[in-house]
Tab-separated table of C-alpha atoms and ligand atoms in Angstrom:
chain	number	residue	atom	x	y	z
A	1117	UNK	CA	-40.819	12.270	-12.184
A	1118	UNK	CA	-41.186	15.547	-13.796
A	1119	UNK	CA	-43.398	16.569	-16.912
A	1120	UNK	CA	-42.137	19.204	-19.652
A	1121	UNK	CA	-43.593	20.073	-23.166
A	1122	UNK	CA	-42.161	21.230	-26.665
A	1123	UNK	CA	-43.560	21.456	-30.394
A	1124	UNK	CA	-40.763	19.203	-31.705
A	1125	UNK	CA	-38.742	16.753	-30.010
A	1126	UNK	CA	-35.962	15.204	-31.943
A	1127	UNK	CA	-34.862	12.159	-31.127
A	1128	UNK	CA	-30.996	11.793	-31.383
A	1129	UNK	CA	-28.909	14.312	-32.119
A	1130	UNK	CA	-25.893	13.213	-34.539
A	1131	UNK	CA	-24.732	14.648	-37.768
A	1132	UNK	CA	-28.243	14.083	-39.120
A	1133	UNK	CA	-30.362	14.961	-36.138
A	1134	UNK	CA	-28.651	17.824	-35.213
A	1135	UNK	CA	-28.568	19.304	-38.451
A	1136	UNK	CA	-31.882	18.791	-38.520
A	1137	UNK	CA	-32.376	20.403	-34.965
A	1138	UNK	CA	-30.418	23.358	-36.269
A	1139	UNK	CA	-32.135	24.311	-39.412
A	1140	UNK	CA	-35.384	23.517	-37.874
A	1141	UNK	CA	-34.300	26.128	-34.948
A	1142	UNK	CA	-33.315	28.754	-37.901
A	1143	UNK	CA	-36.278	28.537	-39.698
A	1144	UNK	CA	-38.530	28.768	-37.645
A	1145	UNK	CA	-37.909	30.955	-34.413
A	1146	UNK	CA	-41.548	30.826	-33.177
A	1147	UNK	CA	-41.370	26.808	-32.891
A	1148	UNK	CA	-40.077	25.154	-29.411
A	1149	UNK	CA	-37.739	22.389	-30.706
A	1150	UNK	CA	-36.379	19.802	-27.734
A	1151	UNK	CA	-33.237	17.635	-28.889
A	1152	UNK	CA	-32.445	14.316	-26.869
A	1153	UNK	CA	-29.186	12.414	-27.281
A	1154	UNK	CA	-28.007	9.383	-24.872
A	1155	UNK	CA	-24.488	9.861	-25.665
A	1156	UNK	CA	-22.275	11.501	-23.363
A	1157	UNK	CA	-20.704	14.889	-24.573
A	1158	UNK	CA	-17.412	14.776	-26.006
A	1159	UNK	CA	-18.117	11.141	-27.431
A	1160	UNK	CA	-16.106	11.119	-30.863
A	1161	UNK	CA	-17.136	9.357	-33.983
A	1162	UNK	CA	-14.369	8.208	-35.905
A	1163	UNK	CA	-15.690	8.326	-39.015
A	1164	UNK	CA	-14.793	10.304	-42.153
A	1165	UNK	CA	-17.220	10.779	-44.556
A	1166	UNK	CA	-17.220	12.998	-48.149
A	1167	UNK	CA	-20.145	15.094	-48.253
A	1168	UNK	CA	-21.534	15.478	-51.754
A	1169	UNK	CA	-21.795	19.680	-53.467
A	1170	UNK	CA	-25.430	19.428	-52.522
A	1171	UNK	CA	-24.870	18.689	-48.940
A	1172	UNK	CA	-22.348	21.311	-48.676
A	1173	UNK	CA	-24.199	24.048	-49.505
A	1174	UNK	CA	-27.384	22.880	-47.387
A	1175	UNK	CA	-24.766	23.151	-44.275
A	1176	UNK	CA	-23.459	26.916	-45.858
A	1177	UNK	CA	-27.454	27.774	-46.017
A	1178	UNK	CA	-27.508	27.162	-41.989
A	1179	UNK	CA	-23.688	29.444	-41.603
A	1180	UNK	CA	-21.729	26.446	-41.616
A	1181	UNK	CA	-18.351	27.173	-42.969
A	1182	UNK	CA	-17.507	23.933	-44.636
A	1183	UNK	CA	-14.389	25.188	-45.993
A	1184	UNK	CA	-13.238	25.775	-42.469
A	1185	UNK	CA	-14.149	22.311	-41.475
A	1186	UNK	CA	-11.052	20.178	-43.320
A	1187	UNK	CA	-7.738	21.280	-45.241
A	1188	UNK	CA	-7.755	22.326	-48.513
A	1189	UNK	CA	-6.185	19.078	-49.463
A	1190	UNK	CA	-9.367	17.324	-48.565
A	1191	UNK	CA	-11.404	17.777	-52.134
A	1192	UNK	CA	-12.163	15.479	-54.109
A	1193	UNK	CA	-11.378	16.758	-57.344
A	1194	UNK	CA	-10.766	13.219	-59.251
A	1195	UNK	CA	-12.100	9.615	-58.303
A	1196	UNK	CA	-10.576	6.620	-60.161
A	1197	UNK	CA	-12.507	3.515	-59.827
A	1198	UNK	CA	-10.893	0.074	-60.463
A	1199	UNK	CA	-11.489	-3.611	-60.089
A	1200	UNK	CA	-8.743	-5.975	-59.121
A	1201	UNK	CA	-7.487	-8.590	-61.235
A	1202	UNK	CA	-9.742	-6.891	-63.478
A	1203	UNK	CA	-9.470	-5.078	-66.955
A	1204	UNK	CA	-11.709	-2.261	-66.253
A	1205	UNK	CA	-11.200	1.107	-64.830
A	1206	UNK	CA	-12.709	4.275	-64.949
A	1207	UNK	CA	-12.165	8.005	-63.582
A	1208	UNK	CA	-14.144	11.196	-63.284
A	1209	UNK	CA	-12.803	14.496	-62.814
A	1210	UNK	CA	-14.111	17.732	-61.101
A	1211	UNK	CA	-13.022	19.960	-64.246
A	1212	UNK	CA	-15.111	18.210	-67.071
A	1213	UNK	CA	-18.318	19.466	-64.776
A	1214	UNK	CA	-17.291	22.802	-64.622
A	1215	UNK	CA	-16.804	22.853	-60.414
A	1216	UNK	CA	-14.278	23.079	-58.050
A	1217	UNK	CA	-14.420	19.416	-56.539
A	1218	UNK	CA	-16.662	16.344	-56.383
A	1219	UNK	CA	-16.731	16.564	-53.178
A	1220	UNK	CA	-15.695	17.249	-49.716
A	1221	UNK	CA	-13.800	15.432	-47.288
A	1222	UNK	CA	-14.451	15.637	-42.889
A	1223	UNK	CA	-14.478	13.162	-40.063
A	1224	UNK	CA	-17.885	13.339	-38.809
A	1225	UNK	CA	-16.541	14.494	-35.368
A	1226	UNK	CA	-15.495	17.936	-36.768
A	1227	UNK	CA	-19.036	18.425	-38.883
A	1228	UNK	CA	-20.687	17.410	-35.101
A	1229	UNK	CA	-18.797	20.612	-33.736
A	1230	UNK	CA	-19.710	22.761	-36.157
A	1231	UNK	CA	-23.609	21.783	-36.096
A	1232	UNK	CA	-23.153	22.300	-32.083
A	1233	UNK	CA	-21.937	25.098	-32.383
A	1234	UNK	CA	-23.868	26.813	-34.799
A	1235	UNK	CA	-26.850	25.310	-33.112
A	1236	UNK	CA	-25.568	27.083	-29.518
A	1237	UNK	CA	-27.114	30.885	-30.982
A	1238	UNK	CA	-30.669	29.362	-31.282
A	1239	UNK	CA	-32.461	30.319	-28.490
A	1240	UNK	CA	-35.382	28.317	-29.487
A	1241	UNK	CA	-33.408	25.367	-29.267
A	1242	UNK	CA	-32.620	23.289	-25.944
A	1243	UNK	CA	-29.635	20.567	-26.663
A	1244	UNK	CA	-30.126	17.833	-24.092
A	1245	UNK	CA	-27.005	15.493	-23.887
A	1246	UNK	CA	-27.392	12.296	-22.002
A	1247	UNK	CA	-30.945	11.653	-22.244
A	1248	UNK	CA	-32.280	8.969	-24.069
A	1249	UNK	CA	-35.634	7.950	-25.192
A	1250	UNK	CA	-36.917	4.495	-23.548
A	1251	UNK	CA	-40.915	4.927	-24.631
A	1252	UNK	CA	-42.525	6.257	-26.914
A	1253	UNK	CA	-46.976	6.714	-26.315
A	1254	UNK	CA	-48.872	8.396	-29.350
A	1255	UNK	CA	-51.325	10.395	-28.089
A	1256	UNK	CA	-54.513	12.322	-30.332
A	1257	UNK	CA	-52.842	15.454	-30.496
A	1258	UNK	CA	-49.077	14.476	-30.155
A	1259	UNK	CA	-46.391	11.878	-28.536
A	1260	UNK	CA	-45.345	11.173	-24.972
A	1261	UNK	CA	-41.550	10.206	-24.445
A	1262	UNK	CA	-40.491	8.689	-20.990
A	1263	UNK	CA	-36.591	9.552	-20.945
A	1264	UNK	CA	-33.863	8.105	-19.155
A	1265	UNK	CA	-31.085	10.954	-17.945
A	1266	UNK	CA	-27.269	10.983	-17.184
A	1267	UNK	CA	-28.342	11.238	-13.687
A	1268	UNK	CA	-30.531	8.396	-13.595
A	1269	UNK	CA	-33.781	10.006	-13.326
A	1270	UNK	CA	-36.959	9.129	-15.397
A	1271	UNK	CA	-38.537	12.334	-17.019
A	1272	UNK	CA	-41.770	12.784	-18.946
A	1273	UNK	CA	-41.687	15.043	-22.513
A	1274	UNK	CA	-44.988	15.555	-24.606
A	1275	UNK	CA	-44.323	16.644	-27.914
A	1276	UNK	CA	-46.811	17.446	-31.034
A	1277	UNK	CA	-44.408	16.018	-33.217
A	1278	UNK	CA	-41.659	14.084	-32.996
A	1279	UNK	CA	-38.551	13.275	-35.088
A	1280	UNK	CA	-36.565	10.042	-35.284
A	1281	UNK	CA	-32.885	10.210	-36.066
A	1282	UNK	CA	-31.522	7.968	-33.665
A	1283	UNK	CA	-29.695	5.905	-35.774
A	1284	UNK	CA	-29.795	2.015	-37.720
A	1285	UNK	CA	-30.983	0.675	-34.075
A	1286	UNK	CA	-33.438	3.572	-33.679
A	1287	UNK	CA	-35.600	3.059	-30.733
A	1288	UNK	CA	-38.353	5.735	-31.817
A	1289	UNK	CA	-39.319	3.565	-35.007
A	1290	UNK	CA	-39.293	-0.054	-33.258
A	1291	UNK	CA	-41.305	2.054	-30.240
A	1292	UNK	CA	-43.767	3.211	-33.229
A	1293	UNK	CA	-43.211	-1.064	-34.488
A	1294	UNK	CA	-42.340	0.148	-38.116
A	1295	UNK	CA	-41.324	-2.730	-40.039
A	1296	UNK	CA	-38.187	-3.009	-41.642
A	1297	UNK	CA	-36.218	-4.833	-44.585
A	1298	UNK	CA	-32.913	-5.883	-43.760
A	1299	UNK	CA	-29.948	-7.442	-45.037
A	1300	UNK	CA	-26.771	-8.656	-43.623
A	1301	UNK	CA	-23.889	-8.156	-46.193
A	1302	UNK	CA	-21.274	-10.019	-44.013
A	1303	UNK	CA	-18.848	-7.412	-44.382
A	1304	UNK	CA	-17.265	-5.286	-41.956
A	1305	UNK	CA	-16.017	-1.524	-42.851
A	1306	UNK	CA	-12.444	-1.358	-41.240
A	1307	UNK	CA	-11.473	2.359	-41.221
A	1308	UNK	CA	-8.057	4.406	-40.117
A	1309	UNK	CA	-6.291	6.970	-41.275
A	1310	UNK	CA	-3.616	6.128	-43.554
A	1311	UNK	CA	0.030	7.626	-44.160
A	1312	UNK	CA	1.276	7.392	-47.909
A	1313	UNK	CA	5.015	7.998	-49.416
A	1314	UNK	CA	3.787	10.780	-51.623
A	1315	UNK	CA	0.891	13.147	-52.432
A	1316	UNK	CA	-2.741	12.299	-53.303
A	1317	UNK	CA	-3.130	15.277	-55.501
A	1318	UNK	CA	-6.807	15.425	-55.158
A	1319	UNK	CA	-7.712	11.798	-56.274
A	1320	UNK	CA	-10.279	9.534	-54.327
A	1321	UNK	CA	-10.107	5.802	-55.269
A	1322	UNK	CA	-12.896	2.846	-55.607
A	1323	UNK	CA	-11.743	-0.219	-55.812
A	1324	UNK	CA	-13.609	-3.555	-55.672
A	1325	UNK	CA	-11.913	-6.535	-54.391
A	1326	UNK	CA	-13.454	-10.097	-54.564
A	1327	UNK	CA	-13.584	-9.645	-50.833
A	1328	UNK	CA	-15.360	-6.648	-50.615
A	1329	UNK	CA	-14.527	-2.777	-51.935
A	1330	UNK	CA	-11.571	-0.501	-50.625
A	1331	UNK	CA	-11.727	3.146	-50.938
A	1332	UNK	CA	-9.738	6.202	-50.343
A	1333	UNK	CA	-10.309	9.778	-49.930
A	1334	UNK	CA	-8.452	12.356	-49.621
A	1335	UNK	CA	-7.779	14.449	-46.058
A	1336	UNK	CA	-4.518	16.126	-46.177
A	1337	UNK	CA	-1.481	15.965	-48.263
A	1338	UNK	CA	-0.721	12.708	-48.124
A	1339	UNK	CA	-3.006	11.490	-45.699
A	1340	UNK	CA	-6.297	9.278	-46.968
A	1341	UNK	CA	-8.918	8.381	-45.157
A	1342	UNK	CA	-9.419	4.370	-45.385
A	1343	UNK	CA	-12.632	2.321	-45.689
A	1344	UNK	CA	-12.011	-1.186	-46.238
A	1345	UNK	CA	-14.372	-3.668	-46.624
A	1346	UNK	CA	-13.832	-7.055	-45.493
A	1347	UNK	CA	-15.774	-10.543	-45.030
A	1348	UNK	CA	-17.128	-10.125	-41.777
A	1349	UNK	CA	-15.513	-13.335	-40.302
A	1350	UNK	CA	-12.041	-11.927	-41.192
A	1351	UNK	CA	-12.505	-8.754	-39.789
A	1352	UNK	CA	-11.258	-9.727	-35.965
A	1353	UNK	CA	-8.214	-11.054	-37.511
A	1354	UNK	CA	-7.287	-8.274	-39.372
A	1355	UNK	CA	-8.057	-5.918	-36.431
A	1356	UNK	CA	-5.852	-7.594	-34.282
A	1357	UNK	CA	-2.665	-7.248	-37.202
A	1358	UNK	CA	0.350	-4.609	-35.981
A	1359	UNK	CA	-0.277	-1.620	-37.801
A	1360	UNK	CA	2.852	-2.618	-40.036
A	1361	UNK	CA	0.958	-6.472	-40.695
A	1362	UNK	CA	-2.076	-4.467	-41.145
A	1363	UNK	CA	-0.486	-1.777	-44.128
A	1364	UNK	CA	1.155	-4.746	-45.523
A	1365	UNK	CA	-1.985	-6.429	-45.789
A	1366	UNK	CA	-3.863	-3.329	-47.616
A	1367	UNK	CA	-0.976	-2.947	-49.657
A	1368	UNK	CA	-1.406	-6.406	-50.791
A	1369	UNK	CA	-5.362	-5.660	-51.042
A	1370	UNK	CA	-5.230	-2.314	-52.464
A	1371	UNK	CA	-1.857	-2.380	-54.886
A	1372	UNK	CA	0.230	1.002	-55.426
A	1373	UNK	CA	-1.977	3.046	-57.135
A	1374	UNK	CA	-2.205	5.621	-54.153
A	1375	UNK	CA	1.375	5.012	-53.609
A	1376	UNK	CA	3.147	3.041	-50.578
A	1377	UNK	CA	1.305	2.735	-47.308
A	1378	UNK	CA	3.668	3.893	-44.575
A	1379	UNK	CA	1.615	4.829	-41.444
A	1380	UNK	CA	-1.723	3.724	-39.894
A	1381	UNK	CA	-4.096	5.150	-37.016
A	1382	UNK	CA	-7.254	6.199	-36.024
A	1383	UNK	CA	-8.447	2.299	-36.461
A	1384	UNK	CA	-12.096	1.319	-35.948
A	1385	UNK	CA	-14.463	-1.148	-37.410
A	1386	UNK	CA	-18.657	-1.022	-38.418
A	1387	UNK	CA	-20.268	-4.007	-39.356
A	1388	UNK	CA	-22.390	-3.696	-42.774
A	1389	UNK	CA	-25.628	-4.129	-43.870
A	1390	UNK	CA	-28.680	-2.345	-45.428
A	1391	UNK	CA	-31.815	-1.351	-43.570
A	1392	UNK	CA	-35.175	0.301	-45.194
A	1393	UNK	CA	-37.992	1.039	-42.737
A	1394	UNK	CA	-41.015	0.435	-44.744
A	1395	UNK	CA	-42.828	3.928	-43.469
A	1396	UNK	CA	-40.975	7.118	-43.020
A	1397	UNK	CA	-43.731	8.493	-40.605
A	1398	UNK	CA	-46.348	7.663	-38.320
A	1399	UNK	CA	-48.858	9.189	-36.279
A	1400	UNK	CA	-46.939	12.610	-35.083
A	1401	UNK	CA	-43.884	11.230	-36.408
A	1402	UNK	CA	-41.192	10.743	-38.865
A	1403	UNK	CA	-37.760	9.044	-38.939
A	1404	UNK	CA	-35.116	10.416	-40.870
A	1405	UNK	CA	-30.970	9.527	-41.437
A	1406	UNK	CA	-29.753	6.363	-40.113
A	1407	UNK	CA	-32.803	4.935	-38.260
A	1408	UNK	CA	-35.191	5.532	-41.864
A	1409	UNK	CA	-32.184	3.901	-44.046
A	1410	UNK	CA	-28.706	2.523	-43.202
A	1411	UNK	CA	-26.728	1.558	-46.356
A	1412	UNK	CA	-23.509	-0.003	-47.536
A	1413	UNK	CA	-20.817	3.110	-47.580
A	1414	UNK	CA	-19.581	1.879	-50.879
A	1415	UNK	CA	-20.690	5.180	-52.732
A	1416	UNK	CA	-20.444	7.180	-49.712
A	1417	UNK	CA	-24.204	8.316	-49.763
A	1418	UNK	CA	-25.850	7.525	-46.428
A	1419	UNK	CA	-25.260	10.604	-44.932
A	1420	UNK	CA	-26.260	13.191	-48.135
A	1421	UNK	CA	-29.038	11.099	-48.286
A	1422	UNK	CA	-30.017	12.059	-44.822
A	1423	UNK	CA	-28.939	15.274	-45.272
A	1424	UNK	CA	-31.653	15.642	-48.109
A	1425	UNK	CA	-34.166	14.096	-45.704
A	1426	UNK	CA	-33.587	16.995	-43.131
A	1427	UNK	CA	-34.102	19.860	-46.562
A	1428	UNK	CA	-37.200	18.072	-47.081
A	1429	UNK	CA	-38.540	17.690	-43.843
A	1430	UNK	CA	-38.025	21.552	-42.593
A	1431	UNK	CA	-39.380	22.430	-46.188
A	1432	UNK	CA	-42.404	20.765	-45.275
A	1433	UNK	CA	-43.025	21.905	-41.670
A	1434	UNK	CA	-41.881	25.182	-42.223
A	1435	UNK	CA	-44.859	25.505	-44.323
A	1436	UNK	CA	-47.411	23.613	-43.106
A	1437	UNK	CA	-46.865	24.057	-39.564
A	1438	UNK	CA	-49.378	26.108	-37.885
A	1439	UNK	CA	-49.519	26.209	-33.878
A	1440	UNK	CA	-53.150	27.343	-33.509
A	1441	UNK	CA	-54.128	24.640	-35.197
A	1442	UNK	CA	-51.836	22.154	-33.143
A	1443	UNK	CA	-48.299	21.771	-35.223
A	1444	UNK	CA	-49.026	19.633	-38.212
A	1445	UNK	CA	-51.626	17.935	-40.370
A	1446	UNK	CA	-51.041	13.826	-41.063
A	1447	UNK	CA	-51.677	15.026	-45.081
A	1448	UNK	CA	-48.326	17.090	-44.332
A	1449	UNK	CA	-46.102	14.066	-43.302
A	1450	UNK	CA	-48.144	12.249	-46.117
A	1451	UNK	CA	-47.180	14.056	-48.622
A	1452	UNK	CA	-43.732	14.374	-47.430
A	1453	UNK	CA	-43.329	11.128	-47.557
A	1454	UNK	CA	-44.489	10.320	-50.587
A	1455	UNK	CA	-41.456	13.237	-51.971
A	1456	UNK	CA	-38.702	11.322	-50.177
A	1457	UNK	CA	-39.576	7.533	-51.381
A	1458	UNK	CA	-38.123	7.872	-55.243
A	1459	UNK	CA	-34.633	9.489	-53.556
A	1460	UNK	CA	-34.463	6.690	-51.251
A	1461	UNK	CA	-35.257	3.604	-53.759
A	1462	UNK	CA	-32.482	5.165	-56.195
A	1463	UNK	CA	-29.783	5.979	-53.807
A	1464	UNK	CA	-30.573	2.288	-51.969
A	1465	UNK	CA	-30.821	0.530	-55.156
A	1466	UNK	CA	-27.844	2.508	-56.844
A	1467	UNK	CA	-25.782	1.323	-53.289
A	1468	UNK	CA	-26.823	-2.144	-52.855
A	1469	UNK	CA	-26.620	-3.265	-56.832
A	1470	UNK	CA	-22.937	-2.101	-56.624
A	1471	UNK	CA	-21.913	-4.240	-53.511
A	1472	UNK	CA	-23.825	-7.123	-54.815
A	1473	UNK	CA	-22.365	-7.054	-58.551
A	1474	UNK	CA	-18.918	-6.265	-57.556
A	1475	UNK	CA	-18.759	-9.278	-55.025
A	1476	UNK	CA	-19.498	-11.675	-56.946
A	1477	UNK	CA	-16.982	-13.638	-59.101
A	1478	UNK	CA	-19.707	-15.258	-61.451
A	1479	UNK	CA	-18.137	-14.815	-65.164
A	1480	UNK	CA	-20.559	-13.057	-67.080
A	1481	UNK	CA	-20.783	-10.223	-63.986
A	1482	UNK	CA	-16.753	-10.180	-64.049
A	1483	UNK	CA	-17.097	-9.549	-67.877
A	1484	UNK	CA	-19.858	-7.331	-67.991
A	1485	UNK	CA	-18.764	-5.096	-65.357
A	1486	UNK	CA	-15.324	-5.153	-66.641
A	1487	UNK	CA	-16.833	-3.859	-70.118
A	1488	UNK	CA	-18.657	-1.469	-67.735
A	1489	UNK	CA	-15.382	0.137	-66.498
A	1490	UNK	CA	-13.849	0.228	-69.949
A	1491	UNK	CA	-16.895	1.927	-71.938
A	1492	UNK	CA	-16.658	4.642	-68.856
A	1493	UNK	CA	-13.529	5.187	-69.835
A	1494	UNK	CA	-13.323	5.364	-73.233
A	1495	UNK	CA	-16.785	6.946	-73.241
A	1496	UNK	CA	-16.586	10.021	-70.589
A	1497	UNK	CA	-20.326	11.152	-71.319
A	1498	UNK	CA	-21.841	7.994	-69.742
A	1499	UNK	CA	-19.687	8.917	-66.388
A	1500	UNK	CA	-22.303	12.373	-66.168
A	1501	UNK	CA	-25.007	10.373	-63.601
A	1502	UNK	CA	-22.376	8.339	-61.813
A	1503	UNK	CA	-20.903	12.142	-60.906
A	1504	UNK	CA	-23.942	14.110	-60.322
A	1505	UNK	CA	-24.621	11.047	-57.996
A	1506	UNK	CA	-21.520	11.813	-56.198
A	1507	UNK	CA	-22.373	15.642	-55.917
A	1508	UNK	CA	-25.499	14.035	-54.404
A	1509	UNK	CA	-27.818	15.698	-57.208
A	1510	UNK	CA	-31.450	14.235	-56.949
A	1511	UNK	CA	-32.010	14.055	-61.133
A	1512	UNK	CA	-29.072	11.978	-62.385
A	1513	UNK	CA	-29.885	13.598	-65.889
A	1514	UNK	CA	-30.774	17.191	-65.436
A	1515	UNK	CA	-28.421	19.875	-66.463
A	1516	UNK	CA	-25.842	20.489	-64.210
B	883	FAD	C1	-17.485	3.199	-42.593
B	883	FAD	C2	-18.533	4.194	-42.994
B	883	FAD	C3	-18.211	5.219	-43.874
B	883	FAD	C4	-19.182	6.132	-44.291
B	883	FAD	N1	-18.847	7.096	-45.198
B	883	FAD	C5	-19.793	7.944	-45.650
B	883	FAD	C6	-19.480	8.955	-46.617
B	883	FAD	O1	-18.342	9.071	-47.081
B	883	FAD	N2	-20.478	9.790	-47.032
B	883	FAD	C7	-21.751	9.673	-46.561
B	883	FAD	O2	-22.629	10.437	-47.002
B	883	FAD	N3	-22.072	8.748	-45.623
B	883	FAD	C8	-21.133	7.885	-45.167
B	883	FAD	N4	-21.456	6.952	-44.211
B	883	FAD	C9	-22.810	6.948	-43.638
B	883	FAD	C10	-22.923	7.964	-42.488
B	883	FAD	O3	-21.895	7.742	-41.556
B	883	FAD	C11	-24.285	7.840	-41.825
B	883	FAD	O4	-25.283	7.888	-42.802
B	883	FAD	C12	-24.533	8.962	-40.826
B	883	FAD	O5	-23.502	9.019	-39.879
B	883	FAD	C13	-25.869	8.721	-40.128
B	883	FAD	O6	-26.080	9.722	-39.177
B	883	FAD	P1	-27.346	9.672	-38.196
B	883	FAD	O7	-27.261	10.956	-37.435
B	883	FAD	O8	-28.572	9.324	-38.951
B	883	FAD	O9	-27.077	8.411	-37.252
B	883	FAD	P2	-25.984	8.195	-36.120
B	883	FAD	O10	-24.688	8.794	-36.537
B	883	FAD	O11	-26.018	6.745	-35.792
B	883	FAD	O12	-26.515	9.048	-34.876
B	883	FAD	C14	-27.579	8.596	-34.068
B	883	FAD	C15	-27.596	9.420	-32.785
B	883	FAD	O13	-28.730	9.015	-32.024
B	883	FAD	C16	-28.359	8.859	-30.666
B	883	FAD	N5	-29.273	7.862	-30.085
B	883	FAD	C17	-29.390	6.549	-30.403
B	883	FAD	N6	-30.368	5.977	-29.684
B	883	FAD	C18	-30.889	6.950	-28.892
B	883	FAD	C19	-31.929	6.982	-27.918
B	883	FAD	N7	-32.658	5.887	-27.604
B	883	FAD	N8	-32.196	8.152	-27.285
B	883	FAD	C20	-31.485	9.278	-27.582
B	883	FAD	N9	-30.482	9.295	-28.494
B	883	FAD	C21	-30.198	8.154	-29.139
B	883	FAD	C22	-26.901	8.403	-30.699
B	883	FAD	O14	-26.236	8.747	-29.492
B	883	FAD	C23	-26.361	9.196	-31.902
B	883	FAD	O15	-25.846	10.450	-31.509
B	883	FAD	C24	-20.503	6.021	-43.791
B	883	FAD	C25	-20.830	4.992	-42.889
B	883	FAD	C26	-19.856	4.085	-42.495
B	883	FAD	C27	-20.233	2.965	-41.545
C-alpha cells in the first residue's frame, strides 16, 4: 500500500466535480488539488442537459467555449409550456428579456470533454481515472481516503480538505453518515434523441401529462432532445417498444405541437427522485452537485444548481485558504454553507412543487393550475421569475 498527500482531494470527477477541479486548479495555482473518479475513461453519459445564461458564462470564466460545444440550433430562444387535456398554456421568449437565448443546449458527454480538456493545462492538477474512494477517516488537521484503483491496488491519500461530488449515491457523505431526506417520485426519466418532420425553430417544450411531464429541447435542426417522464412501473414496458411503437407512443403522449416524430435513438432511462443531504459540510469537508442534492429534471436545474455550488465554493476557498495555517478554517465552510442553503430550498422547492402539482388530477389543482397557465399567458410580466429561473439567476426579482 502506498501513501500520497494533496491540499484538496475531490471526490468524483463529473460535470460538477470536474468543473469544480478545474476552476479550483485556475484559481489558485499554489494549491495541490487531487481528483478521483471510479469510472473508466471514455465512459459516456447520455444525457443532455440545457445549461442556464448563468452557468454558461461561469464555464466561459474558466476558457470554456460553450458556443463551440453544440450547434447553433441548440438555443433555447422560446419555451412553451402546456398541460394535456388541459386549458392552460403559457410561453416565454428570449427577446422580451433583451438576450440572445434562454438557454443552452449539450449532452453532458461533450461539456465532460471540454472540462477535461481545459483541465489538461493545469499543472497543479492530477486527474486520476479509475480510482474510487472506499473510506473515508477524518483526521484533526484533514481526511484520510483508502482508494480502490483500476489495477486493483489499495492506496492511501491524506488530504486537508476534501470535496464530495460523487454523485446521488455519494460514498464521501454516507462515509461522513450525513443524513439525508429522500423521496421516491415513482417515475422514471426515459431519454433519446428524437427525429421530427420539420424544424424546431428555437422552441423548447414543457408539457405535463397526468403520467408524469414530457419535455423537449432543442439540439439541431430538427433534432430534440427527449425527457419523458413515466410511472416507474411502466417504464420497462415502454423501454422494450420498437423505436416505431415507442414514437407512436410519445406521439400519442406528447401530441403535434413539435411536429411528427419520425426517428428515435440514443435511448436510456434514470429513475427519479429527490435527495437533500441535511449538511453540506463536515469536518474538512463539503459535498457539492449530485451527492448534496439530486432533483426531479422537470425544470432542468440540477446541474446549474451545482454549477453555482462550485462558484461558491472556489469563492470561498480562494479566499480563505491559507496553507501556513493548514488549508481552511471550519468558520469558512460555515459560512459557506450557510450562503448556499436559501439557493438550494428555492430551486428544490421550485422543482418538487411542480412535479407534485402537475401529477395530480385532484380538481381544484387541475383548475388552479390551468388558471395558472392562462394568467401567464395573457399576463407576460408574471412569466419574469419563471425565466430568470431558467437563466438560472439566484434573485427571481432583481433587474435583469
Ligand atoms: C434525465 C435527466 C435530465 C437532466 N437534465 C438537466 C438539465 O437539462 N439541466 C440541468 O441543469 N440538469 C439536468 N439534469 C441533472 C444533471 O444531470 C445532474 O445534476 C448532474 O449531471 C450532476 O452531476 P454530478 O457531477 O454532481 O454527478 P454525476 O454526474 O452523478 O457524477 C458523479 C461522478 O462521481 C463518480 N463517482 C461516484 N462514486 C465514486 C466513488 N466512490 N469514487 C470515485 N468516484 C466516484 C462517478 O464515476 C461520476 O463520474 C438532468 C438529470 C436527469 C436524470
Amino acid at each position: 500500500m502506498t501513501a500520497n498527500t494533496t491540499d484538496i482531494a475531490i471526490v468524483g470527477g463529473g460535470v460538477v466535480g470536474g468543473l469544480a477541479a478545474l476552476m479550483l486548479a485556475k484559481a489558485r495555482p499554489d494549491i495541490a488539488i487531487t481528483l478521483l473518479d471510479g469510472s473508466a475513461p471514455g465512459q459516456q453519459d447520455p444525457r443532455t442537459l440545457a445549461l442556464a445564461h448563468t452557468t454558461l458564462l461561469s464555464l466561459q470564466s474558466v476558457g470554456i467555449a460553450t458556443d463551440k460545444l453544440a450547434t447553433a440550433q441548440a438555443k433555447i430562444e422560446h419555451i412553451h409550456v402546456s398541460e394535456r387535456r388541459g386549458a392552460g398554456s403559457a410561453t416565454l421568449h428570449a427577446k422580451r428579456y433583451q438576450i440572445d437565448a434562454l438557454g443552452q443546449v449539450v449532452s453532458a458527454h461533450t461539456l465532460q470533454q471540454a472540462i477535461e480538456q481545459a483541465a489538461a493545462g493545469c499543472s497543479n492538477l492530477s486527474w486520476q481515472m479509475q480510482t474510487r474512494l472506499e473510506q473515508l477517516t477524518q483526521q484533526p488537521a484533514g481526511v484520510d481516503l483508502t482508494l480502490h484503483t483500476g489495477d486493483d491496488t489499495t492506496t492511501q491519500l491524506s488530504a486537508k480538505f476534501v470535496i464530495g461530488a460523487d454523485g446521488g449515491r455519494s460514498v464521501v457523505r454516507e462515509q461522513l453518515k450525513i443524513a439525508r431526506q429522500q423521496y421516491d417520485y415513482q417515475q422514471t426519466a426515459l431519454i433519446a434523441n428524437v427525429q421530427l418532420d420539420r424544424e424546431h425553430q428555437g422552441w423548447a417544450y414543457e408539457r405535463f401529462t397526468e403520467h408524469g411531464p414530457i419535455a423537449l429541447l432543442p439540439i439541431q435542426a430538427q433534432q430534440m432532445a427527449l425527457v419523458w417522464c413515466v410511472p416507474s412501473s411502466d417504464a420497462a414496458s415502454i423501454q422494450s417498444l420498437s423505436d416505431n411503437d415507442f414514437l407512436a407512443q410519445l406521439q400519442q403522449a406528447f401530441g403535434f405541437r413539435a411536429g411528427r416524430f419520425i426517428g428515435v435513438e440514443k435511448r436510456a432511462s434514470y429513475p427519479l427522485y429527490l435527495l437533500l443531504a441535511e449538511r453540506a459540510i463536515h469536518h474538512c469537508c463539503a459535498l457539492i452537485g449530485n451527492a448534496c442534492h439530486t432533483l426531479h429534471p422537470i425544470a432542468g436545474q440540477g446541474y446549474n444548481l451545482g454549477v453555482r455550488d462550485v462558484v461558491d465554493l472556489v469563492a470561498m476557498v480562494t479566499s480563505a485558504w491559507h496553507s501556513d495555517q493548514g488549508g481552511l478554517q471550519h468558520r469558512d465552510l460555515l459560512a459557506y454553507e450557510a450562503q448556499r442553503q436559501q439557493d438550494y430550498q428555492r430551486i428544490a422547492g421550485l422543482t418538487d412543487s411542480l412535479v407534485r402539482i402537475f401529477s395530480n388530477q385532484h380538481f381544484p389543482l387541475v383548475a388552479g393550475r390551468n388558471l395558472g397557465l392562462l394568467a401567464l399567458r395573457k399576463q407576460p410580466a408574471l412569466g419574469y421569475p419563471l425565466a430568470r429561473s431558467a437563466m438560472g439567476f439566484r434573485n427571481l426579482f432583481g433587474a435583469a
